[in-house]
Short mmCIF file of C-alpha atoms in Angstrom, two decimals:
data_model
loop_
_atom_site.label_atom_id
_atom_site.label_comp_id
_atom_site.label_asym_id
_atom_site.label_seq_id
_atom_site.Cartn_x
_atom_site.Cartn_y
_atom_site.Cartn_z
CA MET A 1 67.36 -17.92 -115.04
CA SER A 2 67.80 -15.88 -111.77
CA GLN A 3 70.95 -15.97 -109.86
CA THR A 4 69.17 -17.87 -107.01
CA ASP A 5 68.17 -20.64 -109.42
CA ALA A 6 71.83 -20.90 -110.75
CA ASN A 7 73.15 -21.09 -107.25
CA THR A 8 70.60 -23.73 -106.20
CA MET A 9 71.58 -25.89 -109.23
CA ALA A 10 75.32 -25.62 -108.44
CA HIS A 11 74.77 -26.23 -104.82
CA PRO A 12 71.53 -27.94 -103.90
CA LEU A 13 69.92 -26.65 -100.77
CA LYS A 14 70.41 -28.67 -97.62
CA ARG A 15 67.61 -29.57 -95.26
CA THR A 16 67.57 -29.77 -91.48
CA PRO A 17 66.21 -32.78 -89.67
CA LEU A 18 62.91 -30.88 -89.10
CA TYR A 19 62.21 -30.30 -92.80
CA ASP A 20 59.20 -32.52 -92.94
CA LEU A 21 57.84 -31.06 -89.75
CA HIS A 22 58.16 -27.57 -91.19
CA LEU A 23 56.12 -28.54 -94.15
CA LYS A 24 53.57 -30.28 -91.95
CA LEU A 25 53.28 -26.97 -89.98
CA GLY A 26 52.52 -24.96 -93.14
CA ALA A 27 55.97 -23.19 -93.29
CA ARG A 28 56.93 -21.01 -96.23
CA MET A 29 60.39 -22.31 -96.99
CA VAL A 30 63.14 -20.12 -98.27
CA PRO A 31 66.80 -20.51 -99.07
CA PHE A 32 69.08 -19.23 -96.13
CA ALA A 33 72.81 -19.90 -95.87
CA GLY A 34 72.57 -22.93 -98.10
CA TYR A 35 69.52 -24.50 -96.38
CA GLU A 36 65.87 -24.52 -97.15
CA MET A 37 64.60 -22.92 -93.92
CA PRO A 38 61.08 -21.78 -92.70
CA LEU A 39 60.63 -17.97 -93.21
CA GLN A 40 57.33 -18.17 -91.42
CA TYR A 41 54.40 -20.54 -90.58
CA THR A 42 50.76 -19.98 -91.13
CA ALA A 43 50.52 -17.32 -88.28
CA GLY A 44 52.95 -14.95 -89.96
CA ILE A 45 55.90 -13.01 -88.91
CA LEU A 46 54.01 -10.46 -86.86
CA LYS A 47 52.03 -12.92 -84.71
CA GLU A 48 55.00 -15.34 -84.46
CA HIS A 49 57.19 -12.31 -83.13
CA LEU A 50 54.50 -11.25 -80.64
CA HIS A 51 53.77 -14.84 -79.51
CA THR A 52 57.49 -15.21 -78.57
CA ARG A 53 57.58 -12.04 -76.47
CA ALA A 54 54.35 -13.09 -74.75
CA SER A 55 54.64 -16.82 -74.44
CA ALA A 56 57.15 -19.19 -76.08
CA GLY A 57 58.47 -19.61 -79.63
CA LEU A 58 60.22 -22.69 -80.95
CA PHE A 59 62.85 -22.05 -83.67
CA ASP A 60 64.75 -24.58 -85.81
CA VAL A 61 68.37 -23.32 -85.86
CA SER A 62 69.93 -26.55 -86.99
CA HIS A 63 71.55 -24.75 -89.85
CA MET A 64 74.11 -23.30 -87.35
CA GLY A 65 77.37 -24.98 -86.94
CA GLN A 66 78.12 -27.05 -83.82
CA ILE A 67 81.85 -27.65 -83.63
CA ILE A 68 83.58 -29.59 -80.95
CA VAL A 69 87.18 -28.71 -79.93
CA ARG A 70 88.85 -31.39 -77.86
CA PRO A 71 92.38 -31.19 -76.54
CA ARG A 72 94.58 -34.13 -77.77
CA SER A 73 96.26 -34.07 -74.34
CA GLY A 74 93.11 -34.59 -72.57
CA VAL A 75 93.80 -31.45 -70.51
CA LEU A 76 91.05 -28.83 -71.35
CA ALA A 77 93.32 -25.88 -70.55
CA ASP A 78 95.47 -26.79 -73.56
CA ALA A 79 92.45 -26.40 -75.74
CA GLY A 80 91.46 -23.19 -73.88
CA HIS A 81 94.97 -21.71 -74.54
CA ALA A 82 94.77 -22.65 -78.16
CA LEU A 83 91.28 -21.05 -78.49
CA GLU A 84 92.54 -17.85 -76.92
CA GLN A 85 94.93 -17.48 -79.91
CA LEU A 86 91.95 -17.03 -82.09
CA VAL A 87 89.18 -15.53 -79.77
CA PRO A 88 89.67 -12.42 -77.54
CA ALA A 89 87.59 -13.85 -74.76
CA ASP A 90 88.66 -15.37 -71.34
CA ILE A 91 88.28 -18.93 -72.29
CA LEU A 92 90.53 -20.37 -69.59
CA GLY A 93 88.39 -18.64 -67.06
CA LEU A 94 85.19 -20.12 -68.38
CA ALA A 95 83.88 -22.50 -65.84
CA PRO A 96 82.58 -26.01 -66.59
CA ALA A 97 78.97 -26.03 -67.65
CA ARG A 98 79.12 -22.23 -68.51
CA GLN A 99 78.79 -20.47 -71.93
CA ARG A 100 80.35 -17.27 -73.25
CA TYR A 101 79.98 -15.07 -76.34
CA GLY A 102 83.08 -14.86 -78.43
CA LEU A 103 84.43 -13.50 -81.78
CA PHE A 104 86.96 -14.90 -84.34
CA THR A 105 89.04 -11.92 -85.27
CA ASN A 106 91.47 -11.49 -88.28
CA ALA A 107 94.90 -9.70 -88.47
CA ALA A 108 93.31 -6.41 -89.28
CA GLY A 109 91.05 -6.57 -86.19
CA GLY A 110 87.94 -7.45 -88.16
CA ILE A 111 85.48 -10.14 -87.25
CA LEU A 112 85.45 -13.45 -89.08
CA ASP A 113 82.44 -14.71 -87.07
CA ASP A 114 80.66 -14.40 -83.69
CA LEU A 115 80.01 -17.53 -81.69
CA MET A 116 79.10 -19.10 -78.35
CA ILE A 117 81.57 -21.13 -76.60
CA SER A 118 80.50 -23.78 -74.01
CA ASN A 119 82.90 -25.46 -71.42
CA ARG A 120 81.75 -29.17 -71.75
CA ALA A 121 84.44 -30.35 -69.08
CA ASP A 122 86.49 -32.38 -71.41
CA HIS A 123 85.89 -30.31 -74.62
CA TYR A 124 84.60 -26.96 -75.80
CA LEU A 125 81.39 -26.79 -77.84
CA LEU A 126 81.25 -23.91 -80.26
CA ILE A 127 78.06 -22.75 -81.88
CA VAL A 128 78.78 -20.60 -85.01
CA ASN A 129 76.74 -18.99 -87.86
CA ALA A 130 75.52 -21.25 -90.69
CA ALA A 131 77.09 -19.16 -93.48
CA ARG A 132 80.45 -19.12 -91.73
CA LYS A 133 80.62 -22.79 -90.38
CA ASP A 134 82.82 -24.22 -93.16
CA ALA A 135 85.20 -21.28 -92.96
CA ASP A 136 85.24 -21.52 -89.14
CA GLU A 137 85.98 -25.17 -89.07
CA ALA A 138 88.96 -24.65 -91.64
CA HIS A 139 90.23 -21.78 -89.51
CA LEU A 140 90.21 -23.89 -86.33
CA ARG A 141 91.90 -26.81 -88.08
CA THR A 142 94.51 -24.58 -89.56
CA HIS A 143 95.49 -23.00 -86.23
CA LEU A 144 94.71 -25.69 -83.64
CA ALA A 145 95.37 -29.00 -85.37
CA PRO A 146 98.66 -29.81 -83.39
CA ILE A 147 96.79 -29.19 -80.08
CA CYS A 148 93.09 -30.03 -80.69
CA GLU A 149 90.80 -32.34 -82.51
CA VAL A 150 88.16 -30.35 -84.39
CA GLN A 151 85.04 -32.08 -85.17
CA ARG A 152 81.70 -30.96 -86.64
CA SER A 153 78.62 -32.25 -84.90
CA ASP A 154 75.60 -33.20 -86.99
CA ARG A 155 73.18 -32.67 -84.12
CA ALA A 156 70.04 -30.52 -84.54
CA LEU A 157 69.65 -27.30 -82.68
CA LEU A 158 66.32 -25.99 -81.44
CA ALA A 159 65.72 -22.66 -79.68
CA LEU A 160 62.82 -22.30 -77.12
CA GLN A 161 62.47 -18.56 -76.45
CA GLY A 162 60.07 -16.46 -74.38
CA PRO A 163 58.76 -15.69 -70.87
CA LYS A 164 57.10 -19.19 -70.76
CA ALA A 165 60.08 -21.10 -72.05
CA GLU A 166 61.20 -22.24 -68.60
CA ALA A 167 57.87 -23.48 -67.59
CA VAL A 168 57.44 -25.31 -70.95
CA LEU A 169 60.74 -27.01 -70.90
CA ALA A 170 60.41 -27.74 -67.14
CA SER A 171 57.30 -29.86 -67.92
CA LEU A 172 59.65 -32.19 -69.84
CA ALA A 173 62.95 -31.75 -68.05
CA PRO A 174 62.34 -30.10 -64.49
CA ALA A 175 66.02 -29.46 -63.85
CA CYS A 176 66.12 -26.62 -66.52
CA ALA A 177 64.36 -24.41 -63.93
CA SER A 178 67.38 -24.06 -61.74
CA MET A 179 69.68 -22.96 -64.65
CA ARG A 180 70.94 -19.35 -65.00
CA PHE A 181 71.55 -17.38 -68.08
CA MET A 182 74.49 -18.90 -69.99
CA ASP A 183 74.50 -22.18 -67.98
CA VAL A 184 74.91 -25.37 -69.95
CA ARG A 185 73.69 -28.73 -68.89
CA GLU A 186 72.96 -32.24 -70.25
CA MET A 187 69.33 -33.37 -69.83
CA VAL A 188 67.03 -35.97 -71.20
CA ILE A 189 64.09 -34.52 -73.13
CA ALA A 190 61.40 -36.90 -74.63
CA GLY A 191 63.89 -39.67 -74.19
CA ALA A 192 66.79 -37.92 -76.02
CA ALA A 193 70.10 -37.00 -74.47
CA CYS A 194 70.25 -33.16 -75.14
CA ILE A 195 72.74 -30.34 -74.29
CA VAL A 196 70.71 -27.36 -73.07
CA ALA A 197 72.07 -23.84 -72.84
CA ARG A 198 70.10 -21.01 -71.26
CA SER A 199 70.64 -18.50 -73.99
CA GLY A 200 69.30 -17.30 -77.23
CA TYR A 201 69.04 -14.60 -79.88
CA THR A 202 65.63 -12.86 -79.07
CA GLY A 203 66.56 -10.89 -75.90
CA GLU A 204 64.07 -13.08 -74.07
CA ASP A 205 64.78 -15.75 -71.55
CA GLY A 206 65.08 -19.11 -73.13
CA PHE A 207 67.02 -22.17 -74.10
CA GLU A 208 69.04 -23.55 -77.02
CA ILE A 209 68.79 -27.26 -77.20
CA SER A 210 71.24 -29.43 -79.09
CA VAL A 211 69.47 -32.66 -79.98
CA PRO A 212 70.70 -35.88 -81.69
CA GLU A 213 69.65 -35.77 -85.25
CA GLU A 214 67.29 -38.80 -85.00
CA ALA A 215 65.40 -37.36 -82.08
CA ALA A 216 65.03 -33.78 -83.40
CA THR A 217 61.36 -34.20 -84.63
CA ARG A 218 60.29 -36.04 -81.45
CA VAL A 219 61.78 -33.32 -79.24
CA ALA A 220 60.29 -30.58 -81.26
CA GLU A 221 56.85 -32.14 -81.27
CA ALA A 222 56.93 -32.79 -77.63
CA LEU A 223 57.60 -28.96 -77.12
CA LEU A 224 54.98 -27.95 -79.62
CA SER A 225 52.48 -30.05 -77.98
CA HIS A 226 52.49 -27.58 -75.08
CA ALA A 227 49.66 -25.00 -75.56
CA ASP A 228 51.99 -22.01 -74.90
CA VAL A 229 54.46 -22.99 -77.80
CA ALA A 230 54.06 -21.90 -81.39
CA PRO A 231 56.68 -22.51 -84.20
CA VAL A 232 58.49 -19.45 -85.30
CA GLY A 233 60.35 -18.83 -88.58
CA LEU A 234 63.59 -16.87 -89.55
CA GLY A 235 61.46 -13.80 -90.30
CA ALA A 236 60.43 -13.24 -86.71
CA ARG A 237 63.91 -14.43 -85.48
CA ASP A 238 65.29 -11.38 -87.34
CA SER A 239 62.78 -8.92 -86.01
CA LEU A 240 63.22 -10.21 -82.49
CA ARG A 241 67.02 -9.98 -82.55
CA LEU A 242 66.82 -6.47 -84.08
CA GLU A 243 64.56 -5.17 -81.32
CA ALA A 244 66.97 -6.83 -78.92
CA GLY A 245 69.85 -4.86 -80.48
CA LEU A 246 71.78 -8.07 -81.28
CA PRO A 247 73.94 -7.83 -84.31
CA LEU A 248 73.73 -10.22 -87.30
CA TYR A 249 76.99 -11.51 -88.85
CA GLY A 250 77.06 -10.66 -92.56
CA SER A 251 74.79 -7.59 -92.04
CA ASP A 252 76.02 -5.81 -88.97
CA LEU A 253 79.50 -7.50 -88.47
CA ASP A 254 82.02 -8.45 -91.11
CA GLU A 255 85.68 -8.78 -91.73
CA ALA A 256 86.12 -5.13 -92.14
CA THR A 257 84.47 -4.25 -88.85
CA THR A 258 86.30 -4.49 -85.57
CA PRO A 259 84.63 -5.44 -82.17
CA VAL A 260 85.26 -2.02 -80.93
CA GLU A 261 83.41 -0.42 -83.85
CA ALA A 262 80.71 -3.01 -83.50
CA ASP A 263 80.19 -1.88 -79.92
CA LEU A 264 81.15 -5.44 -78.72
CA SER A 265 84.04 -4.35 -76.59
CA TRP A 266 82.38 -6.13 -73.66
CA ALA A 267 83.33 -9.42 -75.48
CA ILE A 268 86.96 -8.65 -75.03
CA SER A 269 87.47 -10.03 -71.64
CA LYS A 270 89.45 -7.86 -69.14
CA VAL A 271 92.14 -10.52 -68.79
CA ARG A 272 92.77 -10.16 -72.59
CA ARG A 273 93.05 -6.42 -72.54
CA THR A 274 96.06 -4.23 -72.06
CA GLY A 275 97.27 -4.70 -68.53
CA GLY A 276 95.48 -8.10 -68.21
CA LEU A 277 97.26 -11.34 -67.30
CA ARG A 278 96.96 -12.79 -70.75
CA SER A 279 96.73 -9.54 -72.70
CA GLY A 280 96.47 -9.65 -76.56
CA GLY A 281 97.75 -12.71 -78.42
CA PHE A 282 94.72 -13.01 -80.69
CA PRO A 283 94.58 -11.85 -84.28
CA GLY A 284 94.42 -8.14 -84.77
CA SER A 285 94.96 -7.60 -80.84
CA ASP A 286 97.29 -4.52 -81.45
CA ILE A 287 94.58 -2.74 -83.54
CA ILE A 288 91.67 -3.84 -81.27
CA LEU A 289 93.44 -2.94 -77.95
CA GLY A 290 94.58 0.39 -79.49
CA GLN A 291 90.97 1.22 -80.37
CA ILE A 292 89.78 0.43 -76.92
CA ALA A 293 92.33 2.86 -75.58
CA ASN A 294 92.03 5.60 -78.21
CA GLY A 295 88.59 5.29 -79.66
CA VAL A 296 87.21 4.59 -83.03
CA LEU A 297 85.98 6.71 -85.98
CA ARG A 298 82.63 4.91 -86.42
CA ARG A 299 80.43 2.90 -84.20
CA ARG A 300 77.42 0.67 -84.28
CA ALA A 301 74.31 2.41 -82.84
CA GLY A 302 70.48 2.05 -82.77
CA LEU A 303 68.46 4.19 -85.07
CA ARG A 304 64.85 5.13 -84.43
CA PRO A 305 63.03 6.51 -87.58
CA GLU A 306 60.20 8.95 -87.11
CA GLY A 307 56.80 7.76 -88.34
CA ARG A 308 56.12 4.26 -89.49
CA GLN A 309 58.24 3.58 -92.58
CA PRO A 310 61.00 0.95 -92.15
CA VAL A 311 64.50 2.14 -92.81
CA ARG A 312 66.33 -0.86 -94.21
CA GLU A 313 69.81 -2.32 -94.80
CA GLY A 314 71.86 -0.19 -97.11
CA VAL A 315 70.12 3.20 -96.49
CA GLN A 316 72.56 6.14 -96.36
CA LEU A 317 72.37 8.51 -93.31
CA PHE A 318 73.08 12.23 -93.45
CA ALA A 319 73.65 15.14 -91.01
CA ASP A 320 71.28 17.34 -92.71
CA ALA A 321 67.89 16.97 -94.56
CA GLU A 322 69.46 17.83 -97.95
CA GLY A 323 71.79 14.77 -98.06
CA GLY A 324 74.92 17.10 -97.69
CA GLU A 325 77.23 15.56 -95.09
CA GLN A 326 77.19 11.77 -94.82
CA ALA A 327 76.84 10.49 -91.21
CA GLY A 328 76.79 6.70 -91.74
CA ALA A 329 74.65 3.78 -93.17
CA VAL A 330 72.07 1.42 -91.96
CA THR A 331 73.11 -2.28 -91.74
CA SER A 332 69.83 -3.85 -90.40
CA GLY A 333 66.41 -2.33 -90.22
CA GLY A 334 62.75 -3.30 -90.26
CA PHE A 335 59.62 -2.95 -88.29
CA GLY A 336 59.61 -3.91 -84.51
CA PRO A 337 56.18 -5.55 -83.91
CA SER A 338 56.60 -5.19 -80.07
CA ILE A 339 57.21 -1.45 -80.11
CA GLN A 340 54.94 -0.91 -83.21
CA ALA A 341 57.49 1.22 -84.87
CA PRO A 342 60.30 0.96 -87.35
CA VAL A 343 63.78 0.00 -85.79
CA SER A 344 67.22 0.03 -87.44
CA MET A 345 70.90 -0.26 -86.47
CA GLY A 346 73.87 0.97 -88.44
CA TYR A 347 77.22 2.46 -88.39
CA LEU A 348 77.67 6.18 -87.59
CA ALA A 349 80.66 8.46 -87.62
CA THR A 350 81.54 8.71 -83.84
CA ARG A 351 80.65 12.50 -83.67
CA PHE A 352 77.08 11.58 -84.83
CA ALA A 353 76.62 8.39 -82.73
CA ALA A 354 75.74 10.17 -79.30
CA PRO A 355 72.15 9.10 -78.24
CA GLY A 356 69.71 11.89 -79.22
CA THR A 357 71.51 12.96 -82.42
CA ARG A 358 69.04 13.71 -85.16
CA LEU A 359 69.99 12.43 -88.57
CA PHE A 360 68.15 11.90 -91.94
CA ALA A 361 67.82 8.61 -93.82
CA GLU A 362 67.56 8.75 -97.53
CA VAL A 363 64.74 6.46 -98.56
CA ARG A 364 63.50 6.54 -102.30
CA GLY A 365 64.77 10.12 -102.72
CA LYS A 366 63.12 11.44 -99.39
CA TYR A 367 64.98 12.19 -96.29
CA ILE A 368 63.37 10.70 -93.18
CA PRO A 369 64.34 11.96 -89.80
CA VAL A 370 65.95 9.35 -87.46
CA GLU A 371 67.31 9.51 -84.00
CA ALA A 372 70.57 7.74 -82.79
CA VAL A 373 69.51 5.82 -79.80
CA THR A 374 71.03 3.35 -77.29
CA LEU A 375 70.38 -0.31 -77.95
CA PRO A 376 68.32 -2.42 -77.24
CA PHE A 377 64.87 -1.22 -78.31
CA VAL A 378 63.17 -3.90 -76.08
CA ALA A 379 64.88 -4.65 -72.76
CA HIS A 380 66.51 -8.01 -72.35
CA ARG A 381 64.86 -10.40 -69.93
CA TYR A 382 67.59 -12.96 -69.28
CA LYS A 383 67.50 -14.93 -66.11
CA ARG A 384 70.80 -13.69 -64.51
CA ASP A 385 70.14 -14.82 -61.01
CA MET B 1 33.42 -6.14 -113.09
CA LEU B 2 37.02 -6.57 -111.77
CA ARG B 3 40.20 -6.71 -113.83
CA PHE B 4 43.52 -7.94 -112.77
CA THR B 5 47.27 -7.39 -113.65
CA GLU B 6 50.33 -9.67 -113.63
CA ASP B 7 51.65 -7.54 -110.78
CA HIS B 8 48.70 -8.78 -108.66
CA GLU B 9 46.60 -5.60 -108.59
CA TRP B 10 42.88 -5.45 -109.15
CA LEU B 11 40.86 -2.69 -110.80
CA ARG B 12 37.16 -1.86 -110.54
CA LEU B 13 35.71 0.65 -113.14
CA ASP B 14 32.89 3.10 -112.34
CA GLY B 15 32.47 5.60 -115.33
CA ASP B 16 35.92 6.75 -116.03
CA ILE B 17 37.21 6.24 -112.47
CA ALA B 18 39.11 3.01 -111.62
CA THR B 19 39.54 1.86 -108.02
CA ILE B 20 42.84 0.03 -107.61
CA GLY B 21 44.18 -2.33 -104.98
CA ILE B 22 46.34 -5.43 -104.42
CA THR B 23 44.77 -8.92 -104.68
CA ALA B 24 44.07 -11.23 -101.90
CA HIS B 25 46.94 -13.42 -103.16
CA ALA B 26 49.42 -10.54 -103.08
CA ALA B 27 48.32 -9.54 -99.61
CA GLN B 28 48.80 -13.13 -98.38
CA GLN B 29 52.17 -13.45 -100.15
CA LEU B 30 53.41 -10.17 -98.63
CA GLY B 31 52.30 -11.02 -95.09
CA ASP B 32 51.44 -8.54 -92.45
CA LEU B 33 51.91 -4.98 -93.88
CA VAL B 34 53.22 -2.39 -91.54
CA PHE B 35 53.61 0.60 -93.83
CA VAL B 36 51.71 2.03 -96.88
CA GLN B 37 52.71 5.12 -98.94
CA LEU B 38 50.11 6.36 -101.51
CA PRO B 39 50.54 8.74 -104.53
CA ASP B 40 49.49 12.51 -104.14
CA ILE B 41 46.07 13.36 -105.32
CA GLY B 42 46.26 15.02 -108.80
CA SER B 43 49.54 13.32 -109.78
CA LYS B 44 49.48 12.02 -113.34
CA LEU B 45 50.65 8.42 -113.74
CA ALA B 46 51.65 6.55 -116.81
CA LYS B 47 51.22 2.76 -117.07
CA GLY B 48 53.97 1.15 -115.09
CA ASP B 49 54.90 4.19 -112.94
CA GLY B 50 55.55 3.53 -109.21
CA ALA B 51 52.36 4.56 -107.62
CA ALA B 52 52.38 3.26 -104.02
CA VAL B 53 54.78 1.40 -101.65
CA VAL B 54 53.87 -1.38 -99.30
CA GLU B 55 56.27 -2.73 -96.59
CA SER B 56 55.82 -5.89 -94.55
CA VAL B 57 58.02 -6.62 -91.44
CA LYS B 58 60.37 -8.29 -93.78
CA ALA B 59 60.53 -6.38 -97.09
CA ALA B 60 59.44 -3.35 -99.18
CA SER B 61 57.47 -3.70 -102.49
CA ASP B 62 56.34 -1.28 -105.12
CA VAL B 63 52.77 -1.04 -106.53
CA TYR B 64 52.72 0.08 -110.16
CA ALA B 65 50.05 2.04 -111.93
CA PRO B 66 48.24 -0.71 -113.98
CA ILE B 67 46.91 1.81 -116.42
CA ALA B 68 47.37 5.49 -117.22
CA GLY B 69 45.46 8.19 -115.35
CA GLU B 70 45.30 11.07 -112.79
CA VAL B 71 45.03 10.24 -109.01
CA ALA B 72 41.60 11.20 -108.01
CA GLU B 73 41.40 9.81 -104.48
CA VAL B 74 43.53 7.85 -101.98
CA ASN B 75 42.60 5.49 -99.11
CA ASP B 76 44.04 7.19 -96.05
CA ALA B 77 42.57 4.58 -93.79
CA ILE B 78 45.16 2.03 -95.00
CA VAL B 79 47.96 4.54 -94.31
CA ASN B 80 46.84 4.83 -90.71
CA ASP B 81 46.19 1.10 -90.35
CA PRO B 82 47.92 -1.08 -92.90
CA SER B 83 46.47 -4.25 -91.44
CA ILE B 84 43.10 -3.35 -93.24
CA VAL B 85 44.91 -4.41 -96.57
CA ASN B 86 45.51 -7.94 -95.11
CA ALA B 87 41.98 -8.16 -93.64
CA ASP B 88 40.01 -7.04 -96.73
CA PRO B 89 42.35 -6.43 -99.70
CA GLN B 90 39.69 -6.31 -102.36
CA ASN B 91 37.17 -3.97 -100.74
CA ALA B 92 38.05 -1.85 -97.54
CA GLY B 93 41.80 -2.23 -98.40
CA TRP B 94 41.66 -0.34 -101.69
CA PHE B 95 44.67 1.86 -102.42
CA PHE B 96 43.79 4.75 -104.79
CA LYS B 97 41.36 5.81 -107.61
CA LEU B 98 42.52 6.87 -110.97
CA LYS B 99 40.60 9.04 -113.51
CA LEU B 100 41.48 7.01 -116.59
CA ALA B 101 43.13 8.78 -119.67
CA ASP B 102 41.61 5.96 -121.76
CA PRO B 103 38.80 3.91 -120.18
CA LYS B 104 38.92 1.44 -122.96
CA ALA B 105 42.34 0.42 -121.74
CA PHE B 106 40.49 -1.17 -118.79
CA ASP B 107 38.95 -3.86 -121.01
CA ALA B 108 42.38 -5.00 -122.31
CA LEU B 109 43.30 -6.16 -118.66
CA MET B 110 42.91 -9.74 -117.44
CA ASP B 111 39.58 -10.92 -116.17
CA GLU B 112 39.17 -12.95 -112.96
CA ALA B 113 39.37 -16.32 -114.64
CA ALA B 114 42.63 -15.43 -116.41
CA TYR B 115 44.10 -14.10 -113.02
CA ASN B 116 43.12 -17.19 -111.12
CA LYS B 117 44.80 -19.17 -113.78
CA LEU B 118 47.95 -17.11 -113.43
CA ILE B 119 48.18 -17.74 -109.74
CA GLY B 120 47.19 -21.34 -110.03
CA ALA B 121 44.08 -20.89 -107.99
#
């Protein structure tokens, strides 16, 4: 019996509310973060990827955690202060109906998870990674219990991504057209009360739509009935985020990696940095703020292999073609369908991380030249104004 | 006459030269290929040696020599355009030709009926 079978028997895989729809659409289902999820549909990863960049793709991301953090006092700032003890972002400065990217850090400055935080007027809504949601919920309860109620939502989560996402969603909910990147609004879609954020994980314009569980299939089918929309699985979700230079928790981010090393210093709000009004006060703040001031020994960077061969997670990188001096390692890699070339990201010793540095990746005993590059590989097309 | 292996390869024999590729079932399971690496002409392969590598967007897979022999020819067209393998896996998408050390070993491989049974077709 394989390890996967043993795990499956100990912890049966969960299904999202869209499970039956996935099967109806011809999905190939795979285990992912404890769920049976669609890897791809009949079109395949390559076509689903390109369709998202050209038109609009619909993703089921209901496996992700949706956690509500509500102040017991009824004063949102009390919850904001409490969350700032765990997240190095400016949460008190987050306006109502706005969303922001954040990180849970540990005492060593490492990353426990990355997440989106929405100001929902009387509470915060946190969207966290599927594999981390139980740990995140426990972490929030441990630290916030006296101040906040922490509650898991069982709503479904859909992502509609791509240049035609706005036109498609506006055909069902016209108000979405006036939203900007990182706006959050309540709107009725196909008769269901949804929470819509203008954000995503593909580098494209698009929306993430939190839907009541019982309405999930209806909303998904309403979106799929539009000629411009195709269902897109986890395979293309990964190649899309990789081209967009977006890190994946568990591959590119982990508890032993700090936000500064991960090139996510931009997620440490100015007000939380040295000299800021609410400087520090989050786990590992001394280490993280010290790294912002003094630099780091290794850093996440983009990697562009020569030729067509993908250079994947775990591949070691060297300064020379003989594998003498190690320069770093790849943490995510694959093929970028939009640029028709292999794309990777990884961690490089800082002296090798400058864009243009030529390195060598050891793949099956051969050394493939790769170039350190600035991320992303495909420019973001968010609707910023 | 075609023969097949449990590793989802097909073989066609012409004299003592076998043409080898991956089956339609394998191509469908792998999904769109983006990279193919073929063996060097003249290299001698034992049965089970790694002979070629195929990569889809998602993953890399090895193609093993299904039978012992010397590489006589490789299909450079699929290196330049891996999508040929997905479009026509059992004809234009062939991988390499082996000059067999023992042509009789070919007859011991699965026939099409046995392979179809294996994949539940």
